[in-house]
Every structure is written in structure tokens, then in C-alpha cells.
PDB file of C-alpha atoms and ligand atoms in Angstrom:
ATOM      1  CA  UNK A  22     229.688 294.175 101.240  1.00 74.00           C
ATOM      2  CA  UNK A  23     232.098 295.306  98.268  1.00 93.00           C
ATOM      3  CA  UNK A  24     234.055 293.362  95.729  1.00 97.00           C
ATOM      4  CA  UNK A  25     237.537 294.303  96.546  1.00 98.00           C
ATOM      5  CA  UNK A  26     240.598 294.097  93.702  1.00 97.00           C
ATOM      6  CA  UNK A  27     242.801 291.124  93.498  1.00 98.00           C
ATOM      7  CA  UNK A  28     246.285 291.205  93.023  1.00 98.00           C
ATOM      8  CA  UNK A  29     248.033 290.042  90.385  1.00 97.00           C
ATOM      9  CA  UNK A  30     250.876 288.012  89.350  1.00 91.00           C
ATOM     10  CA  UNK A  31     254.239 289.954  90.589  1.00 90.00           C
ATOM     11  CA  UNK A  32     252.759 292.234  93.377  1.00 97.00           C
ATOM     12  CA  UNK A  33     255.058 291.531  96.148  1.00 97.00           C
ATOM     13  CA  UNK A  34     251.859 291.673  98.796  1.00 98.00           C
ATOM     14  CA  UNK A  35     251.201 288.330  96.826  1.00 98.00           C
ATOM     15  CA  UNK A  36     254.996 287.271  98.424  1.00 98.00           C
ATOM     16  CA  UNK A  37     254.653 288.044 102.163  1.00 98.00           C
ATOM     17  CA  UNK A  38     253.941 285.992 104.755  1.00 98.00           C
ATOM     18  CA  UNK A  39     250.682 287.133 106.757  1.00 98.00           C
ATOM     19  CA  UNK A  40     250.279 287.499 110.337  1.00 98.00           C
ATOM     20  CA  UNK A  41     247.729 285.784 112.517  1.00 98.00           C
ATOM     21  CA  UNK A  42     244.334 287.092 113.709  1.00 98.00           C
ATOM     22  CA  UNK A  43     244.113 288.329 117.083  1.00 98.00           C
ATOM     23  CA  UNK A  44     240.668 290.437 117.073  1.00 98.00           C
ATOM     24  CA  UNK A  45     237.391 288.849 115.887  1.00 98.00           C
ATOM     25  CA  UNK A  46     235.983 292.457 115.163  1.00 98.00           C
ATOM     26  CA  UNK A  47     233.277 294.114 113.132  1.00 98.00           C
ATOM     27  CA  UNK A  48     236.429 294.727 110.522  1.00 98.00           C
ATOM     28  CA  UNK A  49     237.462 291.071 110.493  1.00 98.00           C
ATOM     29  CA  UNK A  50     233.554 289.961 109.896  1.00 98.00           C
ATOM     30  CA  UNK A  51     234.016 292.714 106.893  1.00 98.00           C
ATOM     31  CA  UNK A  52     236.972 291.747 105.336  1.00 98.00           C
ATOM     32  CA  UNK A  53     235.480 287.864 105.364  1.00 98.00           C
ATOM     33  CA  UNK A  54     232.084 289.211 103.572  1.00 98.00           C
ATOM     34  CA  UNK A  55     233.915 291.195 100.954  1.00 98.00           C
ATOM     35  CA  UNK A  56     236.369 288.609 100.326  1.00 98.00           C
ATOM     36  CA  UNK A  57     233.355 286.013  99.717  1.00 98.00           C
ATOM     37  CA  UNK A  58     231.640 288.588  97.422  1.00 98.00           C
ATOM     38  CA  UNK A  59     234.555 288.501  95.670  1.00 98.00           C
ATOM     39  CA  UNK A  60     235.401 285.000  95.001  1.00 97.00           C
ATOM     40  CA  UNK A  61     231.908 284.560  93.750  1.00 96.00           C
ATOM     41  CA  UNK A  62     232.187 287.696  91.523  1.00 97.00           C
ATOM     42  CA  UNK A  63     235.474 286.290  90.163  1.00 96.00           C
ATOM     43  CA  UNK A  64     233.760 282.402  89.389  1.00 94.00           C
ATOM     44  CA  UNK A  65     236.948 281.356  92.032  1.00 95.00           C
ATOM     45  CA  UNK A  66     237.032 278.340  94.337  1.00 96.00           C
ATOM     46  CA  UNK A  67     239.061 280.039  97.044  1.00 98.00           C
ATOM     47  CA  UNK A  68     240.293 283.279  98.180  1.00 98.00           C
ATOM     48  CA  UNK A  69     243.097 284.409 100.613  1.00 98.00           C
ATOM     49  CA  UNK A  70     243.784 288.441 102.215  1.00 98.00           C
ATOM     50  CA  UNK A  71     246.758 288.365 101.191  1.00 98.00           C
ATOM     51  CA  UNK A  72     244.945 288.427  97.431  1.00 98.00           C
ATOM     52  CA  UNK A  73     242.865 291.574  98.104  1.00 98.00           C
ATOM     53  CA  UNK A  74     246.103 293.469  99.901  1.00 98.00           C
ATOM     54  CA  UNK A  75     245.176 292.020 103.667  1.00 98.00           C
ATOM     55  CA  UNK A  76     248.261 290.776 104.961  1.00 98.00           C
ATOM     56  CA  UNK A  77     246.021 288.695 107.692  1.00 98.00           C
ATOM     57  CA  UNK A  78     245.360 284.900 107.803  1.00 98.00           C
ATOM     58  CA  UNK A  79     242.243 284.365 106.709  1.00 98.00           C
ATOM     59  CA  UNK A  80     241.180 282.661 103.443  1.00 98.00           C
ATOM     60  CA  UNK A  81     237.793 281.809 102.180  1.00 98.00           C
ATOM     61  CA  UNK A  82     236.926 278.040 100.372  1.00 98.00           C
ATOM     62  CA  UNK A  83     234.135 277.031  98.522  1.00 98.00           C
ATOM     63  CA  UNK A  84     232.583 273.598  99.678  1.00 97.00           C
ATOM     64  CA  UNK A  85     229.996 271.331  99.240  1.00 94.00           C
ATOM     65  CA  UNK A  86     228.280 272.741 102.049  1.00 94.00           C
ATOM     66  CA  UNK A  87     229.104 276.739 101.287  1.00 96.00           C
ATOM     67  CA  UNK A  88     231.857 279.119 101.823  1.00 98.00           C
ATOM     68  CA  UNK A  89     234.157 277.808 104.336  1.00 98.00           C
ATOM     69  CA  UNK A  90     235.255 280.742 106.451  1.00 98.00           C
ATOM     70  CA  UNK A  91     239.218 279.731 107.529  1.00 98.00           C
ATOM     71  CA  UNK A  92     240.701 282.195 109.915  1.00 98.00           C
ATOM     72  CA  UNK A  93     244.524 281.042 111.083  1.00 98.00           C
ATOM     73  CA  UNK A  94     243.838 277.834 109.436  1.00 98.00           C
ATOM     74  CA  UNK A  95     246.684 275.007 110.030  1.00 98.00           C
ATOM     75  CA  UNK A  96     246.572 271.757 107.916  1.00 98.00           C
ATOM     76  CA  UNK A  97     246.729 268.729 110.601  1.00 98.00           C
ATOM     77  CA  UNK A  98     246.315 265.583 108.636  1.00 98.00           C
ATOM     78  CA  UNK A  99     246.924 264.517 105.132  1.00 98.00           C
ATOM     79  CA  UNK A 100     246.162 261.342 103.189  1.00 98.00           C
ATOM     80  CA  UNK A 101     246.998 260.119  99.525  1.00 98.00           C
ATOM     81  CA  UNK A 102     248.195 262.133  96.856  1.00 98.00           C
ATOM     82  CA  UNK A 103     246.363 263.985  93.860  1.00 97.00           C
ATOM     83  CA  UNK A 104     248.147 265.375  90.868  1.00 96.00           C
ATOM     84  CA  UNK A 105     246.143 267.995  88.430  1.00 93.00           C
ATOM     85  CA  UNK A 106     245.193 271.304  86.914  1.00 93.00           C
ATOM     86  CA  UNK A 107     245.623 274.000  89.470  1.00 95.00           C
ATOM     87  CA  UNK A 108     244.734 278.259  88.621  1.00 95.00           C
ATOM     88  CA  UNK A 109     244.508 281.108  90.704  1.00 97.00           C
ATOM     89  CA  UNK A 110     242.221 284.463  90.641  1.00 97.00           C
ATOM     90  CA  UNK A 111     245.897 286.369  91.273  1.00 98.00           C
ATOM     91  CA  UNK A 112     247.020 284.521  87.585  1.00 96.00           C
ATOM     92  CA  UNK A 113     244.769 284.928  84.972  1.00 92.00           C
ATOM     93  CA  UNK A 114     244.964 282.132  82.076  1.00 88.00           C
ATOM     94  CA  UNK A 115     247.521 280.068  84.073  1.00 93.00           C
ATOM     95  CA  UNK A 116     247.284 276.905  84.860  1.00 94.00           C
ATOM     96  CA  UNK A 117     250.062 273.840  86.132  1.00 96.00           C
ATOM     97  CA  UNK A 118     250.221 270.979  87.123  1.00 95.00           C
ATOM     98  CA  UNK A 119     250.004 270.547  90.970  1.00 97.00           C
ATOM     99  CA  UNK A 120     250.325 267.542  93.275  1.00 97.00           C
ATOM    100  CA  UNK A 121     248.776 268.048  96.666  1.00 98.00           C
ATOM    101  CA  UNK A 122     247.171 265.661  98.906  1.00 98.00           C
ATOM    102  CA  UNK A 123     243.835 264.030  98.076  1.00 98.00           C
ATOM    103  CA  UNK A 124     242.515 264.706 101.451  1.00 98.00           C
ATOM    104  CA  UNK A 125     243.327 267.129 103.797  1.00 98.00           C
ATOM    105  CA  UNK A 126     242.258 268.442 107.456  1.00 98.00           C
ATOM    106  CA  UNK A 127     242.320 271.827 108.788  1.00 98.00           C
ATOM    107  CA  UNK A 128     242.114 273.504 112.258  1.00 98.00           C
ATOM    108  CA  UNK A 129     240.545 276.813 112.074  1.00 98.00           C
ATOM    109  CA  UNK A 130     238.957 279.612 113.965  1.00 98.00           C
ATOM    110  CA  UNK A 131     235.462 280.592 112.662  1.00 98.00           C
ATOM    111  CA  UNK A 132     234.860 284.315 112.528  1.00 98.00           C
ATOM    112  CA  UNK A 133     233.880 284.731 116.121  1.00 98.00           C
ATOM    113  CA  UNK A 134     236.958 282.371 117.406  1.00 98.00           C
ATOM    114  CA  UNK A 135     235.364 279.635 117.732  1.00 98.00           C
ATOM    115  CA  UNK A 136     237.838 276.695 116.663  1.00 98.00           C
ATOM    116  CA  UNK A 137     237.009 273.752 114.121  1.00 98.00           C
ATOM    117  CA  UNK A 138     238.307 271.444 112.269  1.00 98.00           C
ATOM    118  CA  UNK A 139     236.872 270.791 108.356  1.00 98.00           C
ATOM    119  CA  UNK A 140     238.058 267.975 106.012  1.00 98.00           C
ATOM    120  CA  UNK A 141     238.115 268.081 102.327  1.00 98.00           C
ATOM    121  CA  UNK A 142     238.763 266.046  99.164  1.00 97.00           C
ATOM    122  CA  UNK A 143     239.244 266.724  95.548  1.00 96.00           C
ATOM    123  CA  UNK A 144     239.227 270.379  94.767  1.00 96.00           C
ATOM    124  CA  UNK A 145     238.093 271.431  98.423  1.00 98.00           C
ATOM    125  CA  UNK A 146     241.577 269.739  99.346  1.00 98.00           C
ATOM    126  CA  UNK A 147     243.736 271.497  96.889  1.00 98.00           C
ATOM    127  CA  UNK A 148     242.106 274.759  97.684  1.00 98.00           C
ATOM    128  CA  UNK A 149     243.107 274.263 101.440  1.00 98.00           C
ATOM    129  CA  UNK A 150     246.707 274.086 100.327  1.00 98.00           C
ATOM    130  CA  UNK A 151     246.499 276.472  97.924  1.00 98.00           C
ATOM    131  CA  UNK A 152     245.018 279.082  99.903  1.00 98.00           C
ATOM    132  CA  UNK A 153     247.010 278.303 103.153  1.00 98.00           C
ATOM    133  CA  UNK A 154     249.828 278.477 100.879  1.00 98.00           C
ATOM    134  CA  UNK A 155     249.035 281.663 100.266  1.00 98.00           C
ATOM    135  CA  UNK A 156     248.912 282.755 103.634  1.00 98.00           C
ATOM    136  CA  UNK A 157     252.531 282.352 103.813  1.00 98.00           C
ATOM    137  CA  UNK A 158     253.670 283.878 100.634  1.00 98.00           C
ATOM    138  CA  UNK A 159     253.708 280.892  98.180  1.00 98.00           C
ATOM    139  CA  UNK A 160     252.023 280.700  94.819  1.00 97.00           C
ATOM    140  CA  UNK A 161     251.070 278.234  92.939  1.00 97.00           C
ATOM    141  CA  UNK A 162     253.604 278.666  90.239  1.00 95.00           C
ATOM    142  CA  UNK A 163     256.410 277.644  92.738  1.00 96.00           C
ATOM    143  CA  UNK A 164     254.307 274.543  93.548  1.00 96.00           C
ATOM    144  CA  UNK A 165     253.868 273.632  89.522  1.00 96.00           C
ATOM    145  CA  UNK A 166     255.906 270.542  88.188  1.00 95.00           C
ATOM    146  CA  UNK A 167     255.036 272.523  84.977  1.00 94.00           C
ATOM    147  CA  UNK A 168     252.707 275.528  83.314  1.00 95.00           C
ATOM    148  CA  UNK A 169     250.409 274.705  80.939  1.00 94.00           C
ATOM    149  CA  UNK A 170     251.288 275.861  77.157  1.00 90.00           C
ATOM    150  CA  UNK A 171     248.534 277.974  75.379  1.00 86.00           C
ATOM    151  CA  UNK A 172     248.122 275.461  73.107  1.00 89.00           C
ATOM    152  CA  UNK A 173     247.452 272.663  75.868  1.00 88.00           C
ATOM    153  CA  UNK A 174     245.336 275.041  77.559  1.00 85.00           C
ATOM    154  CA  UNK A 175     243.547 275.366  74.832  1.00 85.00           C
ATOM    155  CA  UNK A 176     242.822 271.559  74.095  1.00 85.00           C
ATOM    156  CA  UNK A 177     241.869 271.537  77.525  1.00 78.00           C
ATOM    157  CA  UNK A 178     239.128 274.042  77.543  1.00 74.00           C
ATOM    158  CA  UNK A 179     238.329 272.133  74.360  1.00 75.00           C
ATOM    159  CA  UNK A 180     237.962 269.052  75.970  1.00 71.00           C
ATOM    160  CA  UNK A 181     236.570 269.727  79.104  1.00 63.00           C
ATOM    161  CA  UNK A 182     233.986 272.778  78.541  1.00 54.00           C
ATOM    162  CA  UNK A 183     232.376 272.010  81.361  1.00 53.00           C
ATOM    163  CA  UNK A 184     235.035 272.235  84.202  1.00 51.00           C
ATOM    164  CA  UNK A 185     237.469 274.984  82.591  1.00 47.00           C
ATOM    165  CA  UNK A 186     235.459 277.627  83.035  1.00 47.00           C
ATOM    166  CA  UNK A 187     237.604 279.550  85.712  1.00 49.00           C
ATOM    167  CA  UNK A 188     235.880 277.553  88.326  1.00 53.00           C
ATOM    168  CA  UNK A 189     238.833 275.654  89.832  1.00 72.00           C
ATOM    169  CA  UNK A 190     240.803 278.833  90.561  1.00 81.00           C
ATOM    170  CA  UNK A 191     241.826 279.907  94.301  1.00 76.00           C
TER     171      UNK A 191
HETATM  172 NI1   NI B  21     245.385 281.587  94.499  1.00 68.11          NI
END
């Protein structure tokens, strides 16, 4: 396994729209591992290719029950509505204001091609978006109703020392 480098803010790979998996491979099963090393190296909650330069659609999520491995994941059902604090690994010190739904279902293939489906609430929810978002060029910025200020994010981290710690970033 290696830690691979994630883009950042205006690298145009972060832009594209990335194509679907066609071959469950030894290099697919590599580019999952890395990309889980990585999100745990980087304290993230989520983790798409198209961050580490891998215009594929795959994206990793952290869950209650371990690293969700999401290979041409599509979102299927939605319910309610959640508005808060979103980041990203690709944005250091950014932060907005998101709404996304409070639950959400995906259809995915597993690493072998296997497909499931996984639902998720809270955080796990707002990572599917935010991730499958990213597997077709959106960032979170263009989702934002606004970007935190420095000062705000600062009476945030004040405020809630235990949660800003980086760990809500996909
Ligand atoms: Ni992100």
C-alpha cells in the first residue's frame, strides 16, 4: 500500500468527470488500498480517484462498520434533508455550509463486482454525495450556500474541539 498525493483546490483533474470501472483487476484492488491508506493518513471521512489523479469511479467512505469500498456507485433513494459544515481533503481550511439529504442509498459494485446496496445517515450520507459528487467533477464549493469566514471557523473549532478536527472532510 502507499499514501498517494491529493489534489488540491484548482487542479482541473479535480473538474472532470470520471469514467466507469470495467476491470476488477489486481490494479483496481490497488488503487482502493492506497486510496484507504490515504484517507486515514489524511484524518478524512471519504475519498474519491479523481482526488489522487484517477479519473475512475471509485470512492472510498468511512462508516460505522469500516471503509465502505464504492466502485460506480449511483445514489437510488433519498429521504429528508440535512444542512451543515461540509470540508474536503482537496481544500484545506475550508469549510461551507451544505444541504444534502439526511439519508441516502447507494448501488455499488464491491471490488470484485459484486453489486450492493449500503444506506447511510448523518455524515456517512453527506459523504456519499460528496464523494459521488466528485466522481463527476463537482466540488463542494459549488454545492456551498456559503464559505465559512476565518473568523467563524475559528469560533467553530473553538466551540466544538471535539468534532473540528479535520475529521468530517471527504
Ligand atoms: Ni472532497
Amino acid at each position: 500500500m502507499a499514501i498517494r498525493n491529493i489534489l488540491k483546490d484548482d487542479d482541473p483533474t479535480l473538474r472532470k468527470n470520471s469514467r466507469e470501472v470495467t476491470r476488477f483487476d489486481a490494479r483496481l484492488h490497488q488503487l482502493l488500498d492506497d486510496m484507504k491508506e490515504t484517507m486515514e493518513d489524511a484524518d478524512g471521512a471519504g475519498l474519491a480517484a479523481p482526488q489522487v489523479g484517477v479519473l475512475r469511479r471509485v470512492a472510498v467512505v468511512a462508516t460505522q462498520d469500516g471503509i465502505a469500498e464504492l466502485i460506480n456507485p449511483e445514489i437510488i433513494g433519498t429521504e429528508g434533508e440535512q444542512e451543515g459544515l461540509e470540508g474536503c481533503l482537496s481544500f484545506p481550511g475550508l469549510y461551507g455550509i451544505v444541504k444534502r439529504p439526511a439519508k441516502v442509498t447507494v448501488r455499488a459494485l464491491d471490488r470484485h463486482g459484486e453489486e450492493f446496496t449500503l444506506t447511510g445517515e448523518g455524515i456517512v450520507a453527506r459523504a456519499f454525495c460528496h464523494e459521488i459528487d466528485h466522481l463527476d467533477g463537482i466540488v463542494f464549493t459549488e454545492r456551498a450556500e456559503r464559505i465559512l469566514t476565518p473568523e467563524e471557523l475559528e469560533e467553530l473549532i473553538g466551540s466544538r474541539d471535539d468534532e473540528a478536527d479535520g475529521s468530517d472532510r471527504t
